[in-house]
mmCIF file of C-alpha atoms in Angstrom:
data_model
loop_
_atom_site.group_PDB
_atom_site.id
_atom_site.type_symbol
_atom_site.label_atom_id
_atom_site.label_comp_id
_atom_site.label_asym_id
_atom_site.label_seq_id
_atom_site.Cartn_x
_atom_site.Cartn_y
_atom_site.Cartn_z
ATOM 1 C CA UNK A 688 -13.811 -1.272 -25.391
ATOM 2 C CA UNK A 689 -14.890 -4.226 -27.551
ATOM 3 C CA UNK A 690 -12.508 -5.773 -30.033
ATOM 4 C CA UNK A 691 -12.907 -5.104 -33.734
ATOM 5 C CA UNK A 692 -13.804 -7.979 -36.045
ATOM 6 C CA UNK A 693 -10.212 -8.267 -37.250
ATOM 7 C CA UNK A 694 -8.851 -8.334 -33.696
ATOM 8 C CA UNK A 695 -11.446 -10.918 -32.671
ATOM 9 C CA UNK A 696 -10.514 -13.150 -35.634
ATOM 10 C CA UNK A 697 -6.806 -12.835 -34.781
ATOM 11 C CA UNK A 698 -7.499 -13.707 -31.136
ATOM 12 C CA UNK A 699 -9.533 -16.755 -32.159
ATOM 13 C CA UNK A 700 -6.757 -17.864 -34.503
ATOM 14 C CA UNK A 701 -4.136 -17.540 -31.760
ATOM 15 C CA UNK A 702 -6.373 -19.447 -29.357
ATOM 16 C CA UNK A 703 -6.881 -22.297 -31.852
ATOM 17 C CA UNK A 704 -3.115 -22.484 -32.518
ATOM 18 C CA UNK A 705 -2.381 -22.604 -28.788
ATOM 19 C CA UNK A 706 -4.972 -25.301 -28.243
ATOM 20 C CA UNK A 707 -3.522 -27.346 -31.134
ATOM 21 C CA UNK A 708 0.063 -27.051 -29.841
ATOM 22 C CA UNK A 709 -0.558 -27.708 -26.143
ATOM 23 C CA UNK A 710 -4.131 -28.688 -25.283
ATOM 24 C CA UNK A 711 -3.364 -29.370 -21.606
ATOM 25 C CA UNK A 712 -1.905 -25.886 -21.050
ATOM 26 C CA UNK A 713 -4.712 -24.224 -23.038
ATOM 27 C CA UNK A 714 -7.327 -26.050 -20.973
ATOM 28 C CA UNK A 715 -5.624 -24.996 -17.737
ATOM 29 C CA UNK A 716 -5.440 -21.353 -18.829
ATOM 30 C CA UNK A 717 -9.056 -21.371 -19.973
ATOM 31 C CA UNK A 718 -10.289 -22.696 -16.605
ATOM 32 C CA UNK A 719 -8.172 -20.400 -14.404
ATOM 33 C CA UNK A 720 -10.018 -17.418 -12.981
ATOM 34 C CA UNK A 721 -7.713 -14.508 -12.011
ATOM 35 C CA UNK A 722 -10.037 -13.350 -9.229
ATOM 36 C CA UNK A 723 -9.395 -16.621 -7.357
ATOM 37 C CA UNK A 724 -5.688 -15.788 -7.334
ATOM 38 C CA UNK A 725 -6.333 -12.316 -5.910
ATOM 39 C CA UNK A 726 -8.747 -13.676 -3.296
ATOM 40 C CA UNK A 727 -5.976 -15.977 -2.066
ATOM 41 C CA UNK A 728 -3.653 -12.983 -1.765
ATOM 42 C CA UNK A 729 -6.334 -11.101 0.206
ATOM 43 C CA UNK A 730 -6.675 -14.041 2.616
ATOM 44 C CA UNK A 731 -2.886 -14.245 3.015
ATOM 45 C CA UNK A 732 -2.727 -10.504 3.631
ATOM 46 C CA UNK A 733 -5.423 -10.790 6.305
ATOM 47 C CA UNK A 734 -3.534 -13.589 8.038
ATOM 48 C CA UNK A 735 -0.320 -11.560 7.867
ATOM 49 C CA UNK A 736 -2.077 -8.507 9.295
ATOM 50 C CA UNK A 737 -3.447 -10.524 12.226
ATOM 51 C CA UNK A 738 -0.001 -12.038 12.815
ATOM 52 C CA UNK A 739 1.440 -8.510 12.835
ATOM 53 C CA UNK A 740 -1.082 -7.414 15.460
ATOM 54 C CA UNK A 741 -0.186 -10.438 17.599
ATOM 55 C CA UNK A 742 3.556 -9.636 17.313
ATOM 56 C CA UNK A 743 2.942 -5.986 18.140
ATOM 57 C CA UNK A 744 0.940 -6.851 21.244
ATOM 58 C CA UNK A 745 3.419 -9.563 22.237
ATOM 59 C CA UNK A 746 6.224 -7.013 22.113
ATOM 60 C CA UNK A 747 4.206 -4.674 24.308
ATOM 61 C CA UNK A 748 3.417 -7.445 26.809
ATOM 62 C CA UNK A 749 7.054 -8.542 27.023
ATOM 63 C CA UNK A 750 8.285 -5.042 27.759
ATOM 64 C CA UNK A 751 9.476 -4.754 31.327
ATOM 65 C CA UNK A 752 10.978 -1.551 32.719
ATOM 66 C CA UNK A 753 13.579 -3.526 34.656
ATOM 67 C CA UNK A 754 15.040 -5.406 31.674
ATOM 68 C CA UNK A 755 16.547 -4.522 28.353
ATOM 69 C CA UNK A 756 14.031 -3.156 25.829
ATOM 70 C CA UNK A 757 15.770 -4.410 22.670
ATOM 71 C CA UNK A 758 13.858 -7.678 22.165
ATOM 72 C CA UNK A 759 10.319 -6.365 22.871
ATOM 73 C CA UNK A 760 10.879 -3.291 20.717
ATOM 74 C CA UNK A 761 12.252 -5.438 17.896
ATOM 75 C CA UNK A 762 9.228 -7.743 18.078
ATOM 76 C CA UNK A 763 6.849 -4.765 18.084
ATOM 77 C CA UNK A 764 8.585 -3.128 15.120
ATOM 78 C CA UNK A 765 8.547 -6.390 13.152
ATOM 79 C CA UNK A 766 4.839 -6.744 13.920
ATOM 80 C CA UNK A 767 4.156 -3.227 12.673
ATOM 81 C CA UNK A 768 6.171 -3.748 9.490
ATOM 82 C CA UNK A 769 4.324 -7.027 8.862
ATOM 83 C CA UNK A 770 0.991 -5.261 9.378
ATOM 84 C CA UNK A 771 1.945 -2.490 6.961
ATOM 85 C CA UNK A 772 3.218 -4.877 4.271
ATOM 86 C CA UNK A 773 0.142 -7.074 4.620
ATOM 87 C CA UNK A 774 -2.169 -4.103 4.333
ATOM 88 C CA UNK A 775 -0.457 -2.870 1.169
ATOM 89 C CA UNK A 776 -0.465 -6.347 -0.372
ATOM 90 C CA UNK A 777 -4.135 -6.840 0.501
ATOM 91 C CA UNK A 778 -5.157 -3.420 -0.806
ATOM 92 C CA UNK A 779 -3.371 -4.076 -4.087
ATOM 93 C CA UNK A 780 -4.987 -7.507 -4.454
ATOM 94 C CA UNK A 781 -8.401 -6.045 -3.551
ATOM 95 C CA UNK A 782 -8.004 -3.369 -6.242
ATOM 96 C CA UNK A 783 -7.029 -5.929 -8.859
ATOM 97 C CA UNK A 784 -9.784 -8.366 -7.837
ATOM 98 C CA UNK A 785 -12.422 -5.669 -8.165
ATOM 99 C CA UNK A 786 -11.163 -4.814 -11.646
ATOM 100 C CA UNK A 787 -9.770 -1.388 -10.786
ATOM 101 C CA UNK A 788 -6.255 -2.143 -11.946
ATOM 102 C CA UNK A 789 -7.074 -3.608 -15.336
ATOM 103 C CA UNK A 790 -9.258 -0.933 -16.884
ATOM 104 C CA UNK A 791 -7.574 1.577 -19.106
ATOM 105 C CA UNK A 792 -8.200 5.235 -18.390
ATOM 106 C CA UNK A 793 -10.412 6.992 -20.873
ATOM 107 C CA UNK A 794 -8.378 9.253 -23.070
ATOM 108 C CA UNK A 795 -9.327 12.881 -22.797
ATOM 109 C CA UNK A 796 -9.270 14.853 -26.002
ATOM 110 C CA UNK A 797 -6.365 17.225 -26.231
ATOM 111 C CA UNK A 798 -7.199 20.876 -26.819
ATOM 112 C CA UNK A 799 -6.676 22.071 -30.368
ATOM 113 C CA UNK A 800 -3.719 24.382 -30.783
ATOM 114 C CA UNK A 801 -3.071 26.997 -33.380
ATOM 115 C CA UNK A 802 -0.438 26.305 -35.972
ATOM 116 C CA UNK A 803 2.189 28.558 -34.369
ATOM 117 C CA UNK A 804 1.549 27.469 -30.783
ATOM 118 C CA UNK A 805 4.354 25.392 -29.378
ATOM 119 C CA UNK A 806 3.160 25.352 -25.778
ATOM 120 C CA UNK A 807 -0.429 25.610 -24.598
ATOM 121 C CA UNK A 808 -1.578 27.703 -21.694
ATOM 122 C CA UNK A 809 0.427 29.894 -19.397
ATOM 123 C CA UNK A 810 3.863 29.519 -21.011
ATOM 124 C CA UNK A 811 2.466 30.512 -24.380
ATOM 125 C CA UNK A 812 0.974 33.682 -22.863
ATOM 126 C CA UNK A 813 4.265 34.542 -21.146
ATOM 127 C CA UNK A 814 6.196 34.115 -24.374
ATOM 128 C CA UNK A 815 3.702 36.259 -26.255
ATOM 129 C CA UNK A 816 3.983 39.055 -23.640
ATOM 130 C CA UNK A 817 7.775 38.858 -23.756
ATOM 131 C CA UNK A 818 7.771 39.080 -27.536
ATOM 132 C CA UNK A 819 5.471 42.131 -27.467
ATOM 133 C CA UNK A 820 7.676 43.856 -24.893
ATOM 134 C CA UNK A 821 10.771 43.246 -26.982
ATOM 135 C CA UNK A 822 9.045 44.729 -30.017
ATOM 136 C CA UNK A 823 7.901 47.745 -28.000
ATOM 137 C CA UNK A 824 4.152 47.111 -28.422
ATOM 138 C CA UNK A 825 3.373 46.733 -24.709
ATOM 139 C CA UNK A 826 4.254 49.267 -22.017
#
């Protein structure tokens, strides 16, 4: 949704005031692209996921039926948790980098209600039936 003229003027005024107060910071903010930040997080998540796979496989390779299973199982579990956390972090960064997390949902128009309606839909019908039964109109 584009900004109105008033909002655009206010934004320009705020930008000019910021640039006058701290030109170095304003220049840094103006040149920073948020998608670069999210791409770095995606790369980090990929590296973490690969590290998790390596730890998971290392735990499986170290498992020996003759020895205690605590260390290999711990390594495998840590690898799996790292893989899961990396996947979630990467998916979140991917969503934000593609612009899916910043768009506002379109507002759906609400259905018009009658003046006496307090609740739309099913509850309103139930209350109406109950009222009619109490008055003796409905058998």
